[in-house]
Amino acid sequence: MARRSLVAGCGSYLPARVMTNAELAKTVDTTDEWIVQRTGIRERRIAAEGEYTSDLAVKAADAALSMAGMVADEIDLIVCATSTPDETFPATATRIQTQLGMTRGAAFDVQAVCSGFVYGLAVADNFIRAGQANTALVIGAETFSRILDWQDRSTCVLFGDGAGAVVLQGVESNGGSKARGVLSTHIYSDGRHHDALYVDGGPSTTGTAGHLRMDGREVFRHAVVRMAEAIDTALEANGLTPGDIDWLVPHQANLRIIEAMARRLNLPSDRVVVTVDRHANTSAASIPLALCQAVHDKRIQQGDLILMEAMGGGFTWGSALLRW
Ligand code: UT7
């Protein structure tokens, strides 16, 4: 018997305001046609003035706790994956902790940009496996609209705001790939690729929050190769093959990247959860948002094998396998 992390609940939240491609085309030199063809994105959500990353996160966390039938004080650990924290410090996770009314345990942030949820899941899963926590909230929450250069058409059309969360609970398991829970997580980084995707500001450099800068073509090229490697490693580590996967729940950056991953796994499109058309790229929030969508519309059923993969600034990348 071994300890494993079961997903006891998931929840998500999107800000009310929808921004369409047509609306963006009024302010930058772009078209709905270009954005849809190159990315699959049709619209994104934008947080309201005064609505912060922690506010989105709390709503997602509340929904996840309610699905799990748990209250915040039963949680030992909050890991919030975000690159758009409310403040430089303290961690957004501690704000979430207070707003949830939780006065025990520990809360901290994880920074791995678009791979943040896979990183957060890896951290929390390892705490649970090691026995240092029995329950954890893993949250991906972002307000990327606040760090976009709204004059730069090559980046401002790509991102959106949102949050998703899962509640993990430690269970005793026979450890096999048929048993429910997180089967494995694999995370990687290579800091040599800093210049391909970064924010040109920060407390120690400019003293400002800065704006997102990206060489999209370079990120695209690496994303396809690195995520494919991480998927192969995940399957191999569990003695599984692509044919065993029921659902691909990928990071939602670009429909072309998602389709390339699905083709490589020989997965039909109805086994791939796609939200990039309505959410755009919500960075660390994109995987839990997509996961919740497919759980709540009942596509994902108990016992299904879910593959998650992501790639982001750093570069960071990784994969996770989960038996629902
Ligand atoms: O989540 C983190 C990971 N991020 C990603 O995975 C993003 C990966 N990259 C991508 O998704 C794609 O590279 C983009 C969607 C960012 C760009 O698509 P692309 O097919 O790689 O286009 P490109 O960068 O090669 O640009 C093609 C053309 C350029 O014009 P020229 O140089 O060919 O004349 C751009 O200036 O499209 C132009 N362009 C635009 N045109 C209209 C760039 N942005 C826009 C725009 N509207 N918004």
mmCIF file of C-alpha atoms and ligand atoms in Angstrom:
data_model
loop_
_atom_site.group_PDB
_atom_site.id
_atom_site.type_symbol
_atom_site.label_atom_id
_atom_site.label_comp_id
_atom_site.label_asym_id
_atom_site.label_seq_id
_atom_site.Cartn_x
_atom_site.Cartn_y
_atom_site.Cartn_z
ATOM 1 C CA MET A 1 0.000 0.000 0.000
ATOM 2 C CA ALA A 2 1.144 3.521 -0.757
ATOM 3 C CA ARG A 3 -0.224 6.985 -0.225
ATOM 4 C CA ARG A 4 -1.813 8.639 -3.227
ATOM 5 C CA SER A 5 -3.636 11.955 -3.847
ATOM 6 C CA LEU A 6 -7.255 11.588 -4.838
ATOM 7 C CA VAL A 7 -8.997 14.552 -6.464
ATOM 8 C CA ALA A 8 -11.968 15.007 -4.150
ATOM 9 C CA GLY A 9 -13.372 18.048 -5.946
ATOM 10 C CA CYS A 10 -12.721 20.734 -8.528
ATOM 11 C CA GLY A 11 -14.066 24.204 -9.194
ATOM 12 C CA SER A 12 -13.449 27.155 -11.447
ATOM 13 C CA TYR A 13 -14.308 30.783 -11.927
ATOM 14 C CA LEU A 14 -14.259 33.177 -14.869
ATOM 15 C CA PRO A 15 -14.733 36.946 -14.594
ATOM 16 C CA ALA A 16 -18.026 38.179 -16.063
ATOM 17 C CA ARG A 17 -16.596 40.461 -18.745
ATOM 18 C CA VAL A 18 -16.186 38.830 -22.185
ATOM 19 C CA MET A 19 -13.784 40.438 -24.660
ATOM 20 C CA THR A 20 -14.236 39.230 -28.242
ATOM 21 C CA ASN A 21 -11.690 39.244 -31.058
ATOM 22 C CA ALA A 22 -13.814 41.824 -32.878
ATOM 23 C CA GLU A 23 -13.531 44.137 -29.882
ATOM 24 C CA LEU A 24 -9.737 43.777 -29.872
ATOM 25 C CA ALA A 25 -9.617 44.499 -33.605
ATOM 26 C CA LYS A 26 -10.914 47.998 -32.804
ATOM 27 C CA THR A 27 -7.824 48.837 -30.729
ATOM 28 C CA VAL A 28 -4.935 46.898 -32.362
ATOM 29 C CA ASP A 29 -4.139 45.995 -35.974
ATOM 30 C CA THR A 30 -5.619 42.475 -35.966
ATOM 31 C CA THR A 31 -8.643 40.555 -37.228
ATOM 32 C CA ASP A 32 -10.948 37.895 -35.831
ATOM 33 C CA GLU A 33 -9.895 35.730 -38.795
ATOM 34 C CA TRP A 34 -6.158 35.938 -37.979
ATOM 35 C CA ILE A 35 -6.670 35.168 -34.291
ATOM 36 C CA VAL A 36 -9.017 32.218 -34.941
ATOM 37 C CA GLN A 37 -6.822 30.741 -37.690
ATOM 38 C CA ARG A 38 -3.543 31.032 -35.801
ATOM 39 C CA THR A 39 -4.735 30.250 -32.278
ATOM 40 C CA GLY A 40 -8.348 29.006 -32.166
ATOM 41 C CA ILE A 41 -9.182 31.828 -29.710
ATOM 42 C CA ARG A 42 -12.558 33.563 -30.181
ATOM 43 C CA GLU A 43 -12.962 35.398 -26.877
ATOM 44 C CA ARG A 44 -11.440 35.757 -23.404
ATOM 45 C CA ARG A 45 -12.567 36.964 -19.950
ATOM 46 C CA ILE A 46 -11.168 40.085 -18.318
ATOM 47 C CA ALA A 47 -11.190 40.706 -14.561
ATOM 48 C CA ALA A 48 -13.130 43.766 -13.419
ATOM 49 C CA GLU A 49 -11.435 46.770 -11.874
ATOM 50 C CA GLY A 50 -10.741 45.882 -8.251
ATOM 51 C CA GLU A 51 -11.122 42.154 -8.953
ATOM 52 C CA TYR A 52 -7.805 40.504 -8.113
ATOM 53 C CA THR A 53 -6.177 37.117 -8.711
ATOM 54 C CA SER A 54 -7.044 36.130 -5.123
ATOM 55 C CA ASP A 55 -10.726 36.964 -5.717
ATOM 56 C CA LEU A 56 -10.891 34.649 -8.732
ATOM 57 C CA ALA A 57 -8.981 31.976 -6.811
ATOM 58 C CA VAL A 58 -11.291 32.092 -3.783
ATOM 59 C CA LYS A 59 -14.365 31.555 -5.974
ATOM 60 C CA ALA A 60 -12.725 28.571 -7.702
ATOM 61 C CA ALA A 61 -11.526 27.155 -4.370
ATOM 62 C CA ASP A 62 -14.975 27.547 -2.776
ATOM 63 C CA ALA A 63 -16.526 25.588 -5.656
ATOM 64 C CA ALA A 64 -13.871 22.856 -5.371
ATOM 65 C CA LEU A 65 -14.398 22.568 -1.589
ATOM 66 C CA SER A 66 -18.147 22.365 -2.035
ATOM 67 C CA MET A 67 -17.821 19.540 -4.610
ATOM 68 C CA ALA A 68 -15.473 17.742 -2.191
ATOM 69 C CA GLY A 69 -17.979 18.255 0.644
ATOM 70 C CA MET A 70 -15.244 19.860 2.737
ATOM 71 C CA VAL A 71 -14.733 23.127 4.598
ATOM 72 C CA ALA A 72 -11.600 25.245 4.394
ATOM 73 C CA ASP A 73 -10.396 24.341 7.898
ATOM 74 C CA GLU A 74 -10.061 20.706 6.813
ATOM 75 C CA ILE A 75 -7.318 21.768 4.339
ATOM 76 C CA ASP A 76 -3.659 21.351 5.395
ATOM 77 C CA LEU A 77 -2.010 23.110 2.465
ATOM 78 C CA ILE A 78 -2.844 25.715 -0.187
ATOM 79 C CA VAL A 79 -0.590 25.875 -3.227
ATOM 80 C CA CYS A 80 -1.491 28.736 -5.537
ATOM 81 C CA ALA A 81 0.138 28.697 -8.964
ATOM 82 C CA THR A 82 0.214 32.228 -10.331
ATOM 83 C CA SER A 83 2.454 34.640 -12.218
ATOM 84 C CA THR A 84 0.099 37.525 -11.526
ATOM 85 C CA PRO A 85 0.051 37.709 -7.718
ATOM 86 C CA ASP A 86 -2.005 40.413 -6.013
ATOM 87 C CA GLU A 87 1.197 41.886 -4.582
ATOM 88 C CA THR A 88 4.945 41.171 -4.689
ATOM 89 C CA PHE A 89 4.478 39.708 -1.223
ATOM 90 C CA PRO A 90 2.890 38.133 0.754
ATOM 91 C CA ALA A 91 1.926 35.114 -1.299
ATOM 92 C CA THR A 92 -1.479 35.316 -2.931
ATOM 93 C CA ALA A 93 -2.132 31.908 -1.329
ATOM 94 C CA THR A 94 -2.171 33.541 2.119
ATOM 95 C CA ARG A 95 -4.816 36.029 0.957
ATOM 96 C CA ILE A 96 -6.841 33.116 -0.351
ATOM 97 C CA GLN A 97 -6.347 31.342 2.987
ATOM 98 C CA THR A 98 -7.814 34.288 4.925
ATOM 99 C CA GLN A 99 -10.675 34.850 2.502
ATOM 100 C CA LEU A 100 -11.610 31.171 2.762
ATOM 101 C CA GLY A 101 -11.663 31.583 6.547
ATOM 102 C CA MET A 102 -8.860 29.075 7.046
ATOM 103 C CA THR A 103 -6.698 29.663 10.104
ATOM 104 C CA ARG A 104 -4.510 26.555 10.115
ATOM 105 C CA GLY A 105 -2.065 24.807 7.777
ATOM 106 C CA ALA A 106 0.285 26.479 5.293
ATOM 107 C CA ALA A 107 -0.241 28.499 2.136
ATOM 108 C CA PHE A 108 2.305 29.522 -0.496
ATOM 109 C CA ASP A 109 2.607 30.377 -4.192
ATOM 110 C CA VAL A 110 4.338 28.487 -6.958
ATOM 111 C CA GLN A 111 5.713 30.369 -9.951
ATOM 112 C CA ALA A 112 6.071 28.373 -13.158
ATOM 113 C CA VAL A 113 3.940 30.516 -15.486
ATOM 114 C CA CYS A 114 1.799 28.358 -17.817
ATOM 115 C CA SER A 115 3.156 25.137 -16.264
ATOM 116 C CA GLY A 116 2.122 26.412 -12.843
ATOM 117 C CA PHE A 117 -0.772 24.050 -12.299
ATOM 118 C CA VAL A 118 1.296 20.967 -13.135
ATOM 119 C CA TYR A 119 4.041 22.281 -10.823
ATOM 120 C CA GLY A 120 1.522 23.003 -8.050
ATOM 121 C CA LEU A 121 0.003 19.565 -8.436
ATOM 122 C CA ALA A 122 3.486 18.013 -8.239
ATOM 123 C CA VAL A 123 4.306 19.949 -5.043
ATOM 124 C CA ALA A 124 1.030 19.133 -3.286
ATOM 125 C CA ASP A 125 1.067 15.495 -4.431
ATOM 126 C CA ASN A 126 4.554 15.070 -2.989
ATOM 127 C CA PHE A 127 3.519 16.644 0.335
ATOM 128 C CA ILE A 128 0.635 14.178 0.496
ATOM 129 C CA ARG A 129 2.733 11.161 -0.542
ATOM 130 C CA ALA A 130 5.326 12.089 2.082
ATOM 131 C CA GLY A 131 2.625 12.347 4.744
ATOM 132 C CA GLN A 132 3.303 16.016 5.529
ATOM 133 C CA ALA A 133 -0.211 16.971 4.432
ATOM 134 C CA ASN A 134 -3.378 14.957 4.099
ATOM 135 C CA THR A 135 -5.482 17.485 2.224
ATOM 136 C CA ALA A 136 -4.457 20.220 -0.199
ATOM 137 C CA LEU A 137 -6.000 22.876 -2.382
ATOM 138 C CA VAL A 138 -4.118 23.339 -5.648
ATOM 139 C CA ILE A 139 -5.179 26.511 -7.407
ATOM 140 C CA GLY A 140 -4.204 28.062 -10.726
ATOM 141 C CA ALA A 141 -5.302 31.701 -10.816
ATOM 142 C CA GLU A 142 -4.297 34.531 -13.127
ATOM 143 C CA THR A 143 -5.094 38.066 -14.181
ATOM 144 C CA PHE A 144 -2.806 38.210 -17.221
ATOM 145 C CA SER A 145 -4.822 41.184 -18.525
ATOM 146 C CA ARG A 146 -2.858 43.259 -15.965
ATOM 147 C CA ILE A 147 0.585 42.415 -17.444
ATOM 148 C CA LEU A 148 -0.263 42.610 -21.139
ATOM 149 C CA ASP A 149 0.992 45.354 -23.426
ATOM 150 C CA TRP A 150 -2.358 46.236 -24.980
ATOM 151 C CA GLN A 151 -0.565 47.901 -27.916
ATOM 152 C CA ASP A 152 1.323 44.695 -28.832
ATOM 153 C CA ARG A 153 -0.906 42.669 -31.146
ATOM 154 C CA SER A 154 1.459 39.686 -31.084
ATOM 155 C CA THR A 155 0.692 39.043 -27.386
ATOM 156 C CA CYS A 156 -2.411 40.942 -26.214
ATOM 157 C CA VAL A 157 -4.788 38.799 -28.284
ATOM 158 C CA LEU A 158 -3.570 35.553 -26.714
ATOM 159 C CA PHE A 159 -4.328 35.732 -22.982
ATOM 160 C CA GLY A 160 -7.261 35.917 -20.580
ATOM 161 C CA ASP A 161 -8.130 35.843 -16.864
ATOM 162 C CA GLY A 162 -9.587 33.036 -14.764
ATOM 163 C CA ALA A 163 -9.028 30.498 -11.998
ATOM 164 C CA GLY A 164 -9.417 26.782 -11.382
ATOM 165 C CA ALA A 165 -8.841 24.646 -8.302
ATOM 166 C CA VAL A 166 -8.745 21.046 -7.135
ATOM 167 C CA VAL A 167 -8.953 19.555 -3.651
ATOM 168 C CA LEU A 168 -6.520 16.688 -3.098
ATOM 169 C CA GLN A 169 -7.028 14.124 -0.368
ATOM 170 C CA GLY A 170 -4.511 11.496 0.756
ATOM 171 C CA VAL A 171 -5.744 7.910 0.425
ATOM 172 C CA GLU A 172 -4.179 4.489 0.820
ATOM 173 C CA SER A 173 -3.795 2.887 -2.604
ATOM 174 C CA ASN A 174 -2.432 -0.320 -4.077
ATOM 175 C CA GLY A 175 -0.285 1.994 -6.198
ATOM 176 C CA GLY A 176 -1.274 0.547 -9.576
ATOM 177 C CA SER A 177 -2.210 2.572 -12.658
ATOM 178 C CA LYS A 178 -5.834 1.376 -12.352
ATOM 179 C CA ALA A 179 -6.227 2.876 -8.860
ATOM 180 C CA ARG A 180 -7.759 6.341 -8.596
ATOM 181 C CA GLY A 181 -5.734 9.489 -7.926
ATOM 182 C CA VAL A 182 -2.603 11.237 -9.191
ATOM 183 C CA LEU A 183 -0.462 8.522 -10.817
ATOM 184 C CA SER A 184 2.557 10.698 -11.513
ATOM 185 C CA THR A 185 3.846 14.206 -12.126
ATOM 186 C CA HIS A 186 6.949 15.132 -14.131
ATOM 187 C CA ILE A 187 8.250 18.702 -14.118
ATOM 188 C CA TYR A 188 11.177 20.309 -15.955
ATOM 189 C CA SER A 189 12.768 23.683 -16.612
ATOM 190 C CA ASP A 190 15.541 25.200 -18.720
ATOM 191 C CA GLY A 191 16.349 28.800 -17.836
ATOM 192 C CA ARG A 192 18.446 29.343 -20.969
ATOM 193 C CA HIS A 193 15.207 30.173 -22.805
ATOM 194 C CA HIS A 194 14.367 33.182 -20.625
ATOM 195 C CA ASP A 195 14.276 35.634 -23.534
ATOM 196 C CA ALA A 196 11.614 33.737 -25.488
ATOM 197 C CA LEU A 197 8.916 34.429 -22.879
ATOM 198 C CA TYR A 198 9.284 36.799 -19.934
ATOM 199 C CA VAL A 199 7.949 39.916 -18.248
ATOM 200 C CA ASP A 200 10.127 43.007 -18.663
ATOM 201 C CA GLY A 201 9.800 44.175 -15.088
ATOM 202 C CA GLY A 202 9.925 43.082 -11.469
ATOM 203 C CA PRO A 203 10.626 44.287 -7.925
ATOM 204 C CA SER A 204 14.381 43.713 -8.081
ATOM 205 C CA THR A 205 14.988 44.995 -11.618
ATOM 206 C CA THR A 206 12.712 47.843 -12.648
ATOM 207 C CA GLY A 207 10.560 48.227 -9.575
ATOM 208 C CA THR A 208 7.499 47.890 -11.818
ATOM 209 C CA ALA A 209 5.265 44.938 -12.669
ATOM 210 C CA GLY A 210 6.312 45.028 -16.346
ATOM 211 C CA HIS A 211 4.698 43.606 -19.475
ATOM 212 C CA LEU A 212 4.698 40.169 -21.060
ATOM 213 C CA ARG A 213 7.104 39.730 -23.998
ATOM 214 C CA MET A 214 7.109 36.651 -26.205
ATOM 215 C CA ASP A 215 8.786 35.248 -29.286
ATOM 216 C CA GLY A 216 5.736 33.159 -30.205
ATOM 217 C CA ARG A 217 7.380 31.121 -32.956
ATOM 218 C CA GLU A 218 10.248 30.061 -30.671
ATOM 219 C CA VAL A 219 7.861 29.100 -27.841
ATOM 220 C CA PHE A 220 5.678 27.155 -30.274
ATOM 221 C CA ARG A 221 8.653 25.158 -31.581
ATOM 222 C CA HIS A 222 9.846 24.178 -28.092
ATOM 223 C CA ALA A 223 6.330 23.552 -26.746
ATOM 224 C CA VAL A 224 5.589 20.781 -29.205
ATOM 225 C CA VAL A 225 8.893 18.966 -28.597
ATOM 226 C CA ARG A 226 9.096 19.384 -24.808
ATOM 227 C CA MET A 227 5.489 18.479 -24.063
ATOM 228 C CA ALA A 228 5.737 15.394 -26.276
ATOM 229 C CA GLU A 229 8.812 14.287 -24.276
ATOM 230 C CA ALA A 230 7.033 14.871 -20.965
ATOM 231 C CA ILE A 231 4.018 12.863 -22.161
ATOM 232 C CA ASP A 232 6.217 9.928 -23.236
ATOM 233 C CA THR A 233 7.961 9.975 -19.847
ATOM 234 C CA ALA A 234 4.646 9.993 -17.974
ATOM 235 C CA LEU A 235 3.242 7.052 -19.923
ATOM 236 C CA GLU A 236 6.456 5.063 -19.630
ATOM 237 C CA ALA A 237 6.703 5.677 -15.869
ATOM 238 C CA ASN A 238 3.264 4.098 -15.420
ATOM 239 C CA GLY A 239 3.593 1.291 -17.954
ATOM 240 C CA LEU A 240 0.829 2.870 -20.059
ATOM 241 C CA THR A 241 0.434 3.568 -23.777
ATOM 242 C CA PRO A 242 -1.372 6.395 -25.631
ATOM 243 C CA GLY A 243 -4.266 3.963 -26.178
ATOM 244 C CA ASP A 244 -4.925 3.957 -22.408
ATOM 245 C CA ILE A 245 -5.669 7.708 -22.277
ATOM 246 C CA ASP A 246 -9.333 8.651 -21.982
ATOM 247 C CA TRP A 247 -8.895 12.431 -21.887
ATOM 248 C CA LEU A 248 -6.210 14.899 -22.848
ATOM 249 C CA VAL A 249 -6.603 18.011 -20.686
ATOM 250 C CA PRO A 250 -3.812 20.188 -22.038
ATOM 251 C CA HIS A 251 -2.623 23.684 -21.262
ATOM 252 C CA GLN A 252 -4.689 25.948 -23.498
ATOM 253 C CA ALA A 253 -2.308 28.235 -25.370
ATOM 254 C CA ASN A 254 -2.996 27.481 -29.006
ATOM 255 C CA LEU A 255 -5.417 25.072 -30.698
ATOM 256 C CA ARG A 256 -2.707 24.134 -33.213
ATOM 257 C CA ILE A 257 -0.398 22.970 -30.402
ATOM 258 C CA ILE A 258 -3.244 21.047 -28.728
ATOM 259 C CA GLU A 259 -4.134 19.346 -32.021
ATOM 260 C CA ALA A 260 -0.497 18.448 -32.673
ATOM 261 C CA MET A 261 -0.311 16.725 -29.254
ATOM 262 C CA ALA A 262 -3.593 14.879 -29.882
ATOM 263 C CA ARG A 263 -2.438 13.704 -33.326
ATOM 264 C CA ARG A 264 0.790 12.401 -31.854
ATOM 265 C CA LEU A 265 -1.212 10.401 -29.284
ATOM 266 C CA ASN A 266 -3.671 9.281 -31.961
ATOM 267 C CA LEU A 267 -6.495 10.693 -29.824
ATOM 268 C CA PRO A 268 -9.727 11.687 -31.618
ATOM 269 C CA SER A 269 -10.742 15.316 -31.069
ATOM 270 C CA ASP A 270 -13.735 14.319 -28.922
ATOM 271 C CA ARG A 271 -11.248 13.003 -26.310
ATOM 272 C CA VAL A 272 -9.478 16.353 -26.057
ATOM 273 C CA VAL A 273 -10.811 19.050 -23.735
ATOM 274 C CA VAL A 274 -10.599 22.418 -25.489
ATOM 275 C CA THR A 275 -11.460 25.728 -23.830
ATOM 276 C CA VAL A 276 -8.937 27.990 -25.588
ATOM 277 C CA ASP A 277 -11.694 29.219 -27.936
ATOM 278 C CA ARG A 278 -13.615 30.830 -25.031
ATOM 279 C CA HIS A 279 -10.931 31.364 -22.371
ATOM 280 C CA ALA A 280 -7.789 32.091 -24.450
ATOM 281 C CA ASN A 281 -4.557 31.333 -22.577
ATOM 282 C CA THR A 282 -5.176 31.731 -18.836
ATOM 283 C CA SER A 283 -1.678 30.470 -17.959
ATOM 284 C CA ALA A 284 -1.675 28.480 -14.684
ATOM 285 C CA ALA A 285 -5.493 28.506 -14.622
ATOM 286 C CA SER A 286 -6.028 26.886 -18.008
ATOM 287 C CA ILE A 287 -5.711 23.187 -17.060
ATOM 288 C CA PRO A 288 -7.956 23.291 -13.958
ATOM 289 C CA LEU A 289 -10.494 25.418 -15.888
ATOM 290 C CA ALA A 290 -10.581 22.806 -18.678
ATOM 291 C CA LEU A 291 -10.659 19.908 -16.204
ATOM 292 C CA CYS A 292 -13.620 21.399 -14.315
ATOM 293 C CA GLN A 293 -15.492 22.067 -17.522
ATOM 294 C CA ALA A 294 -15.256 18.392 -18.605
ATOM 295 C CA VAL A 295 -16.055 17.117 -15.092
ATOM 296 C CA HIS A 296 -19.099 19.335 -14.727
ATOM 297 C CA ASP A 297 -20.504 18.533 -18.175
ATOM 298 C CA LYS A 298 -19.993 14.853 -17.244
ATOM 299 C CA ARG A 299 -17.592 13.985 -20.063
ATOM 300 C CA ILE A 300 -15.018 12.844 -17.485
ATOM 301 C CA GLN A 301 -16.296 9.850 -15.516
ATOM 302 C CA GLN A 302 -14.908 8.017 -12.494
ATOM 303 C CA GLY A 303 -12.078 5.691 -13.500
ATOM 304 C CA ASP A 304 -11.097 7.703 -16.625
ATOM 305 C CA LEU A 305 -7.391 8.259 -17.271
ATOM 306 C CA ILE A 306 -6.545 11.943 -17.722
ATOM 307 C CA LEU A 307 -3.309 13.257 -19.204
ATOM 308 C CA MET A 308 -2.331 16.865 -18.491
ATOM 309 C CA GLU A 309 0.588 18.687 -20.094
ATOM 310 C CA ALA A 310 1.877 22.244 -20.089
ATOM 311 C CA MET A 311 4.715 24.485 -21.189
ATOM 312 C CA GLY A 312 5.481 28.041 -20.164
ATOM 313 C CA GLY A 313 7.971 30.822 -19.522
ATOM 314 C CA GLY A 314 11.303 29.829 -18.049
ATOM 315 C CA PHE A 315 11.026 27.596 -19.991
ATOM 316 C CA THR A 316 9.101 25.280 -17.699
ATOM 317 C CA TRP A 317 7.134 22.255 -18.795
ATOM 318 C CA GLY A 318 5.660 19.056 -17.447
ATOM 319 C CA SER A 319 2.993 16.383 -17.450
ATOM 320 C CA ALA A 320 0.679 14.661 -15.000
ATOM 321 C CA LEU A 321 -1.403 11.498 -15.176
ATOM 322 C CA LEU A 322 -4.546 11.251 -13.110
ATOM 323 C CA ARG A 323 -7.050 8.416 -12.699
ATOM 324 C CA TRP A 324 -10.339 10.242 -12.001
HETATM 325 O O1 UT7 B 1 1.364 29.524 -22.707
HETATM 326 C C1 UT7 B 1 2.726 29.760 -22.865
HETATM 327 C C2 UT7 B 1 3.157 29.179 -24.082
HETATM 328 N N1 UT7 B 1 2.787 30.048 -25.208
HETATM 329 C C3 UT7 B 1 2.548 29.459 -26.333
HETATM 330 O O2 UT7 B 1 2.502 28.249 -26.397
HETATM 331 C C4 UT7 B 1 2.410 30.326 -27.544
HETATM 332 C C5 UT7 B 1 3.104 29.654 -28.674
HETATM 333 N N2 UT7 B 1 3.073 30.426 -29.918
HETATM 334 C C6 UT7 B 1 1.956 30.588 -30.636
HETATM 335 O O3 UT7 B 1 0.882 30.189 -30.233
HETATM 336 C C7 UT7 B 1 2.091 31.230 -32.001
HETATM 337 O O4 UT7 B 1 3.436 31.321 -32.340
HETATM 338 C C8 UT7 B 1 1.422 32.611 -32.098
HETATM 339 C C9 UT7 B 1 -0.079 32.466 -32.051
HETATM 340 C C10 UT7 B 1 1.907 33.497 -30.972
HETATM 341 C C11 UT7 B 1 1.778 33.284 -33.427
HETATM 342 O O5 UT7 B 1 1.411 32.442 -34.519
HETATM 343 P P1 UT7 B 1 2.471 32.163 -35.688
HETATM 344 O O6 UT7 B 1 1.770 31.332 -36.689
HETATM 345 O O7 UT7 B 1 3.706 31.603 -35.044
HETATM 346 O O8 UT7 B 1 2.665 33.603 -36.276
HETATM 347 P P2 UT7 B 1 4.013 34.452 -36.358
HETATM 348 O O9 UT7 B 1 4.467 34.880 -35.019
HETATM 349 O O10 UT7 B 1 4.950 33.682 -37.217
HETATM 350 O O11 UT7 B 1 3.484 35.732 -37.134
HETATM 351 C C12 UT7 B 1 2.963 35.655 -38.435
HETATM 352 C C13 UT7 B 1 2.578 37.051 -38.896
HETATM 353 C C14 UT7 B 1 3.650 38.090 -38.616
HETATM 354 O O12 UT7 B 1 3.693 38.964 -39.721
HETATM 355 P P3 UT7 B 1 4.881 38.807 -40.826
HETATM 356 O O13 UT7 B 1 6.138 38.998 -40.044
HETATM 357 O O14 UT7 B 1 4.709 37.414 -41.368
HETATM 358 O O15 UT7 B 1 4.545 39.896 -41.782
HETATM 359 C C15 UT7 B 1 3.108 38.854 -37.443
HETATM 360 O O16 UT7 B 1 3.513 40.198 -37.407
HETATM 361 O O17 UT7 B 1 1.409 37.483 -38.210
HETATM 362 C C16 UT7 B 1 1.631 38.780 -37.669
HETATM 363 N N3 UT7 B 1 0.856 38.921 -36.447
HETATM 364 C C17 UT7 B 1 -0.439 39.309 -36.448
HETATM 365 N N4 UT7 B 1 -1.277 39.644 -37.437
HETATM 366 C C18 UT7 B 1 -2.544 39.965 -37.098
HETATM 367 C C19 UT7 B 1 1.235 38.690 -35.174
HETATM 368 N N5 UT7 B 1 0.204 38.909 -34.339
HETATM 369 C C20 UT7 B 1 -0.841 39.284 -35.095
HETATM 370 C C21 UT7 B 1 -2.175 39.641 -34.816
HETATM 371 N N6 UT7 B 1 -2.992 39.968 -35.844
HETATM 372 N N7 UT7 B 1 -2.664 39.630 -33.562
#
